[in-house]
Coordinates of C-alpha atoms and ligand atoms in Angstrom, one line a residue:
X1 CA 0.0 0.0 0.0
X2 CA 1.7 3.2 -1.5
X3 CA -1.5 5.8 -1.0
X4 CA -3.6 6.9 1.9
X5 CA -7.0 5.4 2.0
X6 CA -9.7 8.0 1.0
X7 CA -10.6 7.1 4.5
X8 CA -7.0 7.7 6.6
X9 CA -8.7 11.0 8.6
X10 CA -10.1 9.2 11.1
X11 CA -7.5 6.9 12.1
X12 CA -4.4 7.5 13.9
X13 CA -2.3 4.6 12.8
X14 CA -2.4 3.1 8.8
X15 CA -4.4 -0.1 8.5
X16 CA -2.4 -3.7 9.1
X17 CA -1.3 -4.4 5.6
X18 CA -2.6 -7.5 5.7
X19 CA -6.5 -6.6 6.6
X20 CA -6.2 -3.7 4.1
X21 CA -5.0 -6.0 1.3
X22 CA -7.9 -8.5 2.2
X23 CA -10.3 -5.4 1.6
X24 CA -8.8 -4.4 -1.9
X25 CA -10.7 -4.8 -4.9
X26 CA -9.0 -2.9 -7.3
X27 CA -7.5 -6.0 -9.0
X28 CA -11.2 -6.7 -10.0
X29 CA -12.8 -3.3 -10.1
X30 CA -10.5 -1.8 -12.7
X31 CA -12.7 -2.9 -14.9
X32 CA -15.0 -0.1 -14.1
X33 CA -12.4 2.5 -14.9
X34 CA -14.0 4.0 -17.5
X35 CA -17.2 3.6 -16.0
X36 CA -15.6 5.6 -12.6
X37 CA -14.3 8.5 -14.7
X38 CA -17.9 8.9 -16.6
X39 CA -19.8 9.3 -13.3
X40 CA -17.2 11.6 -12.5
X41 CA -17.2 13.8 -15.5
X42 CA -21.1 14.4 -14.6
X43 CA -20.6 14.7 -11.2
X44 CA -18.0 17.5 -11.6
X45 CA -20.8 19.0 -14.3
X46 CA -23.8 18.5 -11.4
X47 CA -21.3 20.0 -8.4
X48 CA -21.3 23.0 -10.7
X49 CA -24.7 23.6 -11.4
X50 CA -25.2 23.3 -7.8
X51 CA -22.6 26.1 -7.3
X52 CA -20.6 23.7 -5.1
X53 CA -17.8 24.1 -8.1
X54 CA -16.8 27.3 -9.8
X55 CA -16.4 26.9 -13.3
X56 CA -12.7 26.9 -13.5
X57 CA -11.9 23.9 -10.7
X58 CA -15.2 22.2 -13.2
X59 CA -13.5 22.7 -16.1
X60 CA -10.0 21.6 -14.2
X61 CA -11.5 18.3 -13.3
X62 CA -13.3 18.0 -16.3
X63 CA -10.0 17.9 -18.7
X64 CA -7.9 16.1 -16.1
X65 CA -10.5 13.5 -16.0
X66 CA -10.6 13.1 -19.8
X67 CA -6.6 12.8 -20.4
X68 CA -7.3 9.8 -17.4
X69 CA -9.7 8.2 -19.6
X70 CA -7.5 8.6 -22.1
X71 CA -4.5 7.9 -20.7
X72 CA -6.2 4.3 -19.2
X73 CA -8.4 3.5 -22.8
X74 CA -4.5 3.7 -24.4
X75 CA -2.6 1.7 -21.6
X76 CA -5.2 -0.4 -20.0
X77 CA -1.9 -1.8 -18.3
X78 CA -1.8 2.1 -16.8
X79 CA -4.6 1.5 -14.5
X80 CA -3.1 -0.8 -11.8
X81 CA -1.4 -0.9 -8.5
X82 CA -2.2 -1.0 -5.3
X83 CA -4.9 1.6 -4.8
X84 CA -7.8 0.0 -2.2
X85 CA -10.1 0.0 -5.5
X86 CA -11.0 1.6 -8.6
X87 CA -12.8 5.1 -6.9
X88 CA -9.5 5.8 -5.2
X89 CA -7.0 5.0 -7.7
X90 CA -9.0 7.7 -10.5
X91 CA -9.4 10.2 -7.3
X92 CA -5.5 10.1 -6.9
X93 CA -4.6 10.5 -10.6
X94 CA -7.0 13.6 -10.6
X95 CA -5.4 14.9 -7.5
X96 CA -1.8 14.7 -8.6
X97 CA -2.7 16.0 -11.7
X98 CA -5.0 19.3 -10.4
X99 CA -4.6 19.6 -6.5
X100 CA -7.0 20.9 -4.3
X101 CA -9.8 21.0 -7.5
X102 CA -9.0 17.3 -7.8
X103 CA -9.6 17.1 -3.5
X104 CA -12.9 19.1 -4.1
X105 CA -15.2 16.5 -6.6
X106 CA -15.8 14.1 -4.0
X107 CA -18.2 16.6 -2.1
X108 CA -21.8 15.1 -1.2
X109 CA -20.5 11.7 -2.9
X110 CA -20.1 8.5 -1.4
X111 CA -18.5 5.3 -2.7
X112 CA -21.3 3.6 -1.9
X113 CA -23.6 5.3 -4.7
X114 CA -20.7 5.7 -6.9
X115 CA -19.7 2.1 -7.4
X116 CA -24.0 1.5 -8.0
X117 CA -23.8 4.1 -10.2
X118 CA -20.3 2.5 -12.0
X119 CA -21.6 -1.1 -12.1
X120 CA -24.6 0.2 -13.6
X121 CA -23.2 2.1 -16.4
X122 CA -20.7 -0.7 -17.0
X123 CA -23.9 -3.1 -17.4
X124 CA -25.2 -0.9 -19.7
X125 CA -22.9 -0.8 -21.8
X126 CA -21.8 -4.4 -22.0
X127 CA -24.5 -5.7 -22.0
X128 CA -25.3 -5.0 -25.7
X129 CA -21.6 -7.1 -26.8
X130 CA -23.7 -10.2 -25.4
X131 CA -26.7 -9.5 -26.9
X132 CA -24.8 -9.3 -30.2
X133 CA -23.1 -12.5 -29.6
X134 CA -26.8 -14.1 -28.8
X135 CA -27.4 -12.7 -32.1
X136 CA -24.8 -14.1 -33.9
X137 CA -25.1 -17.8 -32.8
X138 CA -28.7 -17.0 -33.4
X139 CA -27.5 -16.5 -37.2
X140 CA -26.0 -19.7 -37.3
X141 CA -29.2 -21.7 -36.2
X142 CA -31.1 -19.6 -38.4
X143 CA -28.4 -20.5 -41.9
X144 CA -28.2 -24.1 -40.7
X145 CA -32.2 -24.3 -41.2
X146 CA -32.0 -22.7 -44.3
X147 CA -29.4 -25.7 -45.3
X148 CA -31.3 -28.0 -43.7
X149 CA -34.7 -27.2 -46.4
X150 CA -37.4 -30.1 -46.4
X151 CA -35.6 -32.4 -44.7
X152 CA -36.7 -34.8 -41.5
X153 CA -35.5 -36.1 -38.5
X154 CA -37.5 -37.6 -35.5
X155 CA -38.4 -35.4 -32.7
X156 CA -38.2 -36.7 -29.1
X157 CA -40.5 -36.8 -26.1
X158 CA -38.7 -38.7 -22.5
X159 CA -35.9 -39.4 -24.9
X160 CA -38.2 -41.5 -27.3
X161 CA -38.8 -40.9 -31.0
X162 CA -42.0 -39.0 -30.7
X163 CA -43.2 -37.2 -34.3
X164 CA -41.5 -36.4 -37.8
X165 CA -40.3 -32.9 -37.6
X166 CA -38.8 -31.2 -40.0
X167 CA -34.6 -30.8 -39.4
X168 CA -35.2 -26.8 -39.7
X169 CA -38.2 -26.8 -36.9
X170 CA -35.4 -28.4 -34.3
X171 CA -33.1 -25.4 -35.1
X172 CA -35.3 -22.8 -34.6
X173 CA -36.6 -24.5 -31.6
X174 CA -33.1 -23.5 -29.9
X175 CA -33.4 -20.1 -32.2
X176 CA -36.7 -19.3 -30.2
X177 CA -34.8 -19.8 -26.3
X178 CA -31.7 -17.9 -27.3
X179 CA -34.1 -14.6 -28.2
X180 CA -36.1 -15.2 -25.2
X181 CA -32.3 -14.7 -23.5
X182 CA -32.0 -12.0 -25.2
X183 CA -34.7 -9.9 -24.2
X184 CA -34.1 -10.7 -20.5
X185 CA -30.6 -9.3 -21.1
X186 CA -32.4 -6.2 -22.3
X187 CA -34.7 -6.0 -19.2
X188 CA -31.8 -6.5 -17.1
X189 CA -30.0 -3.5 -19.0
X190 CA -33.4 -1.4 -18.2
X191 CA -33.4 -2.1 -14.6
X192 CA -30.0 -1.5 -14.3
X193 CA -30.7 1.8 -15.8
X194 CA -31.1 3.6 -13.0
X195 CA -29.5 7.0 -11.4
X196 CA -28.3 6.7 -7.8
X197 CA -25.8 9.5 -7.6
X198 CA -27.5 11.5 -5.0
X199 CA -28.4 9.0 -3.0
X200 CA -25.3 10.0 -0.8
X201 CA -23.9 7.4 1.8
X202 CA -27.5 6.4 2.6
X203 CA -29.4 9.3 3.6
X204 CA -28.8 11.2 0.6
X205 CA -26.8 14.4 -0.4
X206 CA -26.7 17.8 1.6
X207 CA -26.4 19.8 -1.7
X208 CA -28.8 20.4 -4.1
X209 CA -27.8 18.2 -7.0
X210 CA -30.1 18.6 -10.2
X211 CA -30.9 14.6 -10.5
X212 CA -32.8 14.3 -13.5
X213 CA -30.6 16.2 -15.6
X214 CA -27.4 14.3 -14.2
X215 CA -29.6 11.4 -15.0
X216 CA -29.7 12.3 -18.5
X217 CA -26.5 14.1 -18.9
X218 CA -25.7 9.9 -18.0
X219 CA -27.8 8.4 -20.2
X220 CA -29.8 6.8 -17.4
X221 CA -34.0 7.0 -17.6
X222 CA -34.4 7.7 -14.2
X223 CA -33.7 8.1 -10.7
X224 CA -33.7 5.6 -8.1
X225 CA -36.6 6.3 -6.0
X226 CA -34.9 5.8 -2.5
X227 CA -31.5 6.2 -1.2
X228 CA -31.4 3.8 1.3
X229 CA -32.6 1.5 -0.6
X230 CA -30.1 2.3 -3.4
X231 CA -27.3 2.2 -1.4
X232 CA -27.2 -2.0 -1.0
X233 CA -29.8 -2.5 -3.6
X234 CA -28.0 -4.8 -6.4
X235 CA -31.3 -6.3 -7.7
X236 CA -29.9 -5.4 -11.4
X237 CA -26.9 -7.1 -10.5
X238 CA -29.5 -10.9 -9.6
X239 CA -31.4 -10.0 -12.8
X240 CA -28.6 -9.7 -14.9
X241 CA -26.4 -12.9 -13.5
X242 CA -30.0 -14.9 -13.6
X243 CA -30.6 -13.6 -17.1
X244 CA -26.9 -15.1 -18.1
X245 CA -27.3 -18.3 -15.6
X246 CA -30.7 -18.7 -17.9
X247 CA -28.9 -18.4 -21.5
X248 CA -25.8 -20.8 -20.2
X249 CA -29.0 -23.6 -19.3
X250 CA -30.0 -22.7 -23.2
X251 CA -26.5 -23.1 -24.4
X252 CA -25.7 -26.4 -22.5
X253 CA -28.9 -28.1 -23.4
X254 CA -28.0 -27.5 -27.3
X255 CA -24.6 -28.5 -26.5
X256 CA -26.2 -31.8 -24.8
X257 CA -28.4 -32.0 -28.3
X258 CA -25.4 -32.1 -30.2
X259 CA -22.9 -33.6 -28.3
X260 CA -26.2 -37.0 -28.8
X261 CA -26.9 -36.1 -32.2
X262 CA -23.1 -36.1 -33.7
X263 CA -22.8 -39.3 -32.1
X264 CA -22.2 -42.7 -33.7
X265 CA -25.4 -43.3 -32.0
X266 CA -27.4 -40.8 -33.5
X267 CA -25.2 -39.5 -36.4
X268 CA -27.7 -37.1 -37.6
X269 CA -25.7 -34.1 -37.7
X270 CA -21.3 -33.9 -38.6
X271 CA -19.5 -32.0 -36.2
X272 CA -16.6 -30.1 -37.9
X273 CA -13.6 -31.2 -37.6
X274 CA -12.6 -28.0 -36.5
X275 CA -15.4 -27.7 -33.9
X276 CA -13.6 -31.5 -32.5
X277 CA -10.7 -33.0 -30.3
X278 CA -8.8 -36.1 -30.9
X279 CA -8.0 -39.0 -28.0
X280 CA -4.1 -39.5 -27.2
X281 CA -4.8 -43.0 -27.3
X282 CA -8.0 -43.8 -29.5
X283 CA -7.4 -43.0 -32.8
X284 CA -10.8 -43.3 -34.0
X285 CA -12.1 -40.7 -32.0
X286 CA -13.9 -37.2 -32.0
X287 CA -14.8 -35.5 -29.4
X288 CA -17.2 -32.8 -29.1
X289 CA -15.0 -30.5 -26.9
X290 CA -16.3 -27.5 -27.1
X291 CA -19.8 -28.6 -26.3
X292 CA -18.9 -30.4 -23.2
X293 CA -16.9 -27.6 -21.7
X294 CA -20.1 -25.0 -22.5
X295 CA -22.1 -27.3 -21.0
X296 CA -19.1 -28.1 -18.1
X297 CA -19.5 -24.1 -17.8
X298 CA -23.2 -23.6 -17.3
X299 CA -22.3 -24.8 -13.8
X300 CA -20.5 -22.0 -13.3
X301 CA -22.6 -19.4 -14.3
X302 CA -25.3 -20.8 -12.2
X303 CA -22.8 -20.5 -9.2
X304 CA -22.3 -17.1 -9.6
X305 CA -26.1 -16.8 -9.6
X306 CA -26.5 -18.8 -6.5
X307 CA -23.3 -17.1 -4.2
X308 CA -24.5 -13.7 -5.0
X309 CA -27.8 -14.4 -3.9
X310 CA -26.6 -16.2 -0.8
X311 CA -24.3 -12.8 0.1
X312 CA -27.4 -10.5 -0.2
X313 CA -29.7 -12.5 1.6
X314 CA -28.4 -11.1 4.8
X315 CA -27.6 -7.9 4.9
X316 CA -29.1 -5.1 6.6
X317 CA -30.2 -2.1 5.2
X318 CA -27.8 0.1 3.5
X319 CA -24.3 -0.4 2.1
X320 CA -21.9 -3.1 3.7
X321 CA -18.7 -4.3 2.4
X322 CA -20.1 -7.5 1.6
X323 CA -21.5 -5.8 -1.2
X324 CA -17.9 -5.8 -3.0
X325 CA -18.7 -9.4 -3.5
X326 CA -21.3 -8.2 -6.3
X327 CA -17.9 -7.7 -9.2
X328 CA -16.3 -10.9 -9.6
X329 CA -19.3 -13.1 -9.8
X330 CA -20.7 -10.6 -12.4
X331 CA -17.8 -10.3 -14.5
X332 CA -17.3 -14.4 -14.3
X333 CA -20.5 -14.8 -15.8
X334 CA -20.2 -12.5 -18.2
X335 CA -16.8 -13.6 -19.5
X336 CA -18.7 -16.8 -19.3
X337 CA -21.3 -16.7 -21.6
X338 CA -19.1 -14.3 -24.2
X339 CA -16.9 -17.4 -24.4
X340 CA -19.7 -20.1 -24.4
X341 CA -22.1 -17.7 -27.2
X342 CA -18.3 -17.6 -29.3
X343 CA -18.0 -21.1 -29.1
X344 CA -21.6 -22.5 -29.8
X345 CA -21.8 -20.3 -32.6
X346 CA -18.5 -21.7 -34.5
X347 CA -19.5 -25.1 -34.2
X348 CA -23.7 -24.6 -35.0
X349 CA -22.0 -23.0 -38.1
X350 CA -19.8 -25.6 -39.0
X351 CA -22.1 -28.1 -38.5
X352 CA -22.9 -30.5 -41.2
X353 CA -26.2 -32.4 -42.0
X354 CA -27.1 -36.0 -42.8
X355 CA -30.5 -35.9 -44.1
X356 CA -30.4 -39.4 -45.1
X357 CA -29.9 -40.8 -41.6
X358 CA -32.1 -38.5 -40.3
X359 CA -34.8 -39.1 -42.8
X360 CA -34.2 -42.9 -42.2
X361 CA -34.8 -42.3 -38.5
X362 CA -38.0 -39.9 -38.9
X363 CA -40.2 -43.3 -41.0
X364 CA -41.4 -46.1 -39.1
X365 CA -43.6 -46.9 -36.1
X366 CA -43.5 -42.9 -35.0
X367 CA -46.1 -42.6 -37.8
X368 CA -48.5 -44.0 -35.2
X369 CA -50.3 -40.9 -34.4
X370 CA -50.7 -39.8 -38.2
X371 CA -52.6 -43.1 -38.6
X372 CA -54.7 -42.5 -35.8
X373 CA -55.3 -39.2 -37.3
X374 CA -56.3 -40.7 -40.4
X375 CA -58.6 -43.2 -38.7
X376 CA -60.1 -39.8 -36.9
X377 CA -60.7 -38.4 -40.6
X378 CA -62.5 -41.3 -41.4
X379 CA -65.1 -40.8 -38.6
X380 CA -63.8 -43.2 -35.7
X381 CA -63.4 -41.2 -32.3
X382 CA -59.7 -40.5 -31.3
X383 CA -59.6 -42.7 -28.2
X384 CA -60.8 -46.0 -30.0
X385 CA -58.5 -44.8 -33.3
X386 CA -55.9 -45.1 -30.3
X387 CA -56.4 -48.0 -29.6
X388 CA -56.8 -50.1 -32.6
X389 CA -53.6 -47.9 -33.9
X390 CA -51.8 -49.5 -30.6
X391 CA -52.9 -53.4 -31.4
X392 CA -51.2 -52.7 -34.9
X393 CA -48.2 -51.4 -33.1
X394 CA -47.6 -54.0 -31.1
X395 CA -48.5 -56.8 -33.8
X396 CA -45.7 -54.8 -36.0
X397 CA -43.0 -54.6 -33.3
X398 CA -43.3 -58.8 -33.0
X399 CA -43.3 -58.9 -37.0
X400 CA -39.9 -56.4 -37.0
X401 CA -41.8 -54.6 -39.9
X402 CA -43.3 -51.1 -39.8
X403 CA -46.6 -49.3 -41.4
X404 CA -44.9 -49.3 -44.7
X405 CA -44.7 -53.1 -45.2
X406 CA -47.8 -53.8 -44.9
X407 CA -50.5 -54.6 -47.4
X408 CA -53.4 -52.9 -48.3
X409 CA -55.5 -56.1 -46.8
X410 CA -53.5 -56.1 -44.0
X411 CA -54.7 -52.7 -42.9
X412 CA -58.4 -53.6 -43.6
X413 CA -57.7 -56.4 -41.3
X414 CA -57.1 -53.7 -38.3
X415 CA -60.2 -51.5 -39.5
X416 CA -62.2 -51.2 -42.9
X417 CA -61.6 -47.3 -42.6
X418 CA -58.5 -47.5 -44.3
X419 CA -58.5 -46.7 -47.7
X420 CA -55.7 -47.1 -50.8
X421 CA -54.9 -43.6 -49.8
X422 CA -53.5 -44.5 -46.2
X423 CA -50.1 -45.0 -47.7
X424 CA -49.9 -41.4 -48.9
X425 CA -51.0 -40.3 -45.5
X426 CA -48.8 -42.5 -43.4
X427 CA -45.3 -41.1 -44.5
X428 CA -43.0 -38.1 -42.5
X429 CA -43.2 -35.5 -44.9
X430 CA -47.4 -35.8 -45.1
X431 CA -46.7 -36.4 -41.3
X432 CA -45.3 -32.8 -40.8
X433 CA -47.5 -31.2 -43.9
X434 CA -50.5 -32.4 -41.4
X435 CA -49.4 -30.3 -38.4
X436 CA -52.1 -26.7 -38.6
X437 CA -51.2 -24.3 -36.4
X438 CA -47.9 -21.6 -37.0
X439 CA -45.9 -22.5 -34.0
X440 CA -45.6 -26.3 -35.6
X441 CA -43.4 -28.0 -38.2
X442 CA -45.7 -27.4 -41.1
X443 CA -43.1 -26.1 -43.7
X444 CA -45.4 -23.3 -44.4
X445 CA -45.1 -22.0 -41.0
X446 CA -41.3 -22.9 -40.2
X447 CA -40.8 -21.0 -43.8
X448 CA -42.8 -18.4 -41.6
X449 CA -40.6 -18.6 -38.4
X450 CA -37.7 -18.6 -40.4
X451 CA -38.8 -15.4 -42.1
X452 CA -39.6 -13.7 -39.1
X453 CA -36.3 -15.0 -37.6
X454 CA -34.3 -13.3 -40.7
X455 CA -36.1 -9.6 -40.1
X456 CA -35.4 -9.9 -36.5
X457 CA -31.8 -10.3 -37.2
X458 CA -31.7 -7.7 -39.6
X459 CA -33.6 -5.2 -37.2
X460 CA -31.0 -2.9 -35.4
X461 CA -28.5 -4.2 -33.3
X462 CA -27.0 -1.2 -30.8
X463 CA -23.3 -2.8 -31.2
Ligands
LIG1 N1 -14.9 -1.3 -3.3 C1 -16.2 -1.0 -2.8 C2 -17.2 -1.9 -3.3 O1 -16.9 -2.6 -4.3 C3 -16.6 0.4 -3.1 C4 -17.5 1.0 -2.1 C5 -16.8 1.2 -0.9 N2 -17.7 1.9 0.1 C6 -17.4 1.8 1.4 N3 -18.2 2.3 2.2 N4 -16.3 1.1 1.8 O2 -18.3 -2.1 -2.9

């Protein structure tokens, strides 16, 4: 410890090194810097309007400030060292740089709203890089369904072939989740959107700070409504790392998909060589790396989730140092997803199709329900349709054969309803032309989806 705490006035002797270093979070808060130096800027713009400042020590703090922001955006390496945390390290730059202006911006501010105000901004503007990456990976389910055209696969209920779908309806399906992430990253950008500066250490500030317009010289839509409250409120902070815990669940159950479905087992879709691993010792193998360890990482994302919630849940009112616990979790999970959207993204792009396997896996016995349907058409109610449908089943399973095989006799024999046309009804491709409604695998309505999908994705992105 080089510096003085911000804090040193009250005390007679310096902290025990080892109790201050334990309280540092510089190491982990520099990532606020230019988050810090922002508030500032407006703060310094606020104290002036309020006549705290003249207009010359403003001004002074104003273009010290911005050569700091500078001076850190150039040499990231620059902001570093063993101030207690980011607030004090940008306080002492301005300091040595202007003197006594420098020792005067930090008048009816506390730390306390200042790092809600930082983590806030920071949030705000980060948070748009992982919607673009949503988007992107996005992208790639939405080009791999275009590839993918008429073709089937079977869809699965309790891990059982369930219903023909077509091989562009799965892909959207994961396309649909990852945009539901999406917007709860936006809502989690909106709540964090809030003003506190003015909120003092808890009771609020003696001077009579402007609010709404430092909320909008900030960017912010509002002002916190109460300053206890805003001083240990990190409800934006729960949002946002449930809003990423969320979109890692998404990204590991497509990895799980995938990891099954490029299988030898399943072998529907290729995984890219470049998207694989080898085995030191097996030389036949290829592993799906990079879809175990997002999966492997979803854990950790819902870790962060759970600690932060398990510091908050006991704190008293107002700010405690507890509170300092809110960064690393936060930027974990962020790093976390950016790394997990990067790599899902490469490989969903990368992926290659085997429409034939899948095709051969979508006929069979999972036609039972279109020929129950088709006994329904010809006037025989749904449950009984059921279970005649069921006795044919069964009878086919013991046989080895499937609907195709058989004869058009040998469907009389199971119920005089069925006509020479049951063969034309009782494929996948009539199976999935069958399905009505827009949210199903009709290929008029996944054309639809995808359609929709593709002006979504051309609609603004903020990156
Ligand atoms: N480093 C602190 C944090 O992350 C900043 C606020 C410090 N406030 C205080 N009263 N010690 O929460």
């Amino acid at each position: 410890m080089s510096s003085k705490p911000l804090w040193s006035g009250r005390f007679d002797s310096a902290p025990d090194p080892a109790a201050f270093d334990f309280g540092v979070s510089f190491p982990f808060d520099r990532r606020l810097f230019e988050d810090d130096v922002t508030g500032s800027l407006a703060w310094a713009d606020a104290l002036a309007r309020a006549g705290v400042l003249t207009a010359e020590d403003a001004r002074a703090i104003k273009e010290a400030l911005t050569a700091i922001l500078e001076q850190g955006r150039t040499n990231p390496a620059w902001v570093s060292g063993d101030d207690e945390d980011v607030h004090s390290f940008v306080e002492r730059q301005l300091v040595t740089r202007i003197g006594d202006a420098g020792r005067r911006l930090h008048t009816g501010r506390s730390r306390n709203e200042q790092v809600s105000v930082d983590l806030r901004l920071y949030l705000r503007r980060r948070i748009p890089l992982l919607q673009e990456k949503l988007r992107a990976t996005i992208a790639a389910f939405a080009d791999q369904a275009e590839r993918a055209g008429e073709a089937l696969m079977p869809s699965y209920t309790h891990m059982r072939r369930a219903m023909p779908v077509l091989v562009s309806h799965f892909l959207l399906s994961h396309a649909a989740a990852l945009r539901r992430d999406h917007a709860r990253l936006e809502a989690a950008r909106e709540e964090a959107n809030a003003l506190t500066l003015g909120s003092g250490a808890i009771a609020g500030t003696g001077y009579a700070i402007d609010t709404k317009t430092l909320a909008g010289a900030l960017g912010f839509d509002r002002v916190v409504a109460n300053s206890m409250d805003a001083s240990s409120d990190r409800d934006f902070a729960a949002t946002f790392l449930h809003a990423v815990s969320l979109a890692m669940v998404h990204l590991s159950r497509i990895a799980e998909d995938f990891i099954l479905m490029t299988g030898e087992e399943f072998g529907f879709f290729e995984l890219a060589d470049s998207s694989a691993t080898g085995s030191s010792m097996m030389p036949q193998k290829k592993n799906p790396d990079p879809l175990e360890l997002v999966r492997g990482k979803a854990g950790r994302a819902i870790g962060n989730l759970t600690g932060f919630l398990v510091t908050m849940k006991g704190l008293p009112t107002g700010y405690n140092k507890d509170l300092q616990e809110d960064k690393e979790p936060l930027f974990d999970a962020e790093d976390t997803l950016a790394v997990s959207l990067d790599a899902t993204a490469s490989v969903i792009r990368n992926l290659g199709l085997h429409p034939d396997r899948m095709g051969r896996a979508a006929a069979g016995l999972l036609l039972a329900t279109d020929v129950a349907d088709y006994l329904v058409s010809r006037g025989m109610p749904f449950r009984q349709a059921h279970e005649v449908v069921g006795a044919m089943v069964r009878q086919l399973l013991a046989q080895q054969r499937d609907f195709e095989s058989l004869s058009l006799d040998e469907w009389r024999q199971s119920s005089p309803l069925f006509g020479d046309d049951v063969k034309e009804h009782v494929t996948a491709a009539a199976s999935v032309k069958a399905r009505k409604t827009p949210q199903s695998t009709n290929p008029d309505a996944v054309e639809a989806a995808l359609r929709e999908l593709r002006s979504w994705l051309a609609g603004g992105s903020r990156v």
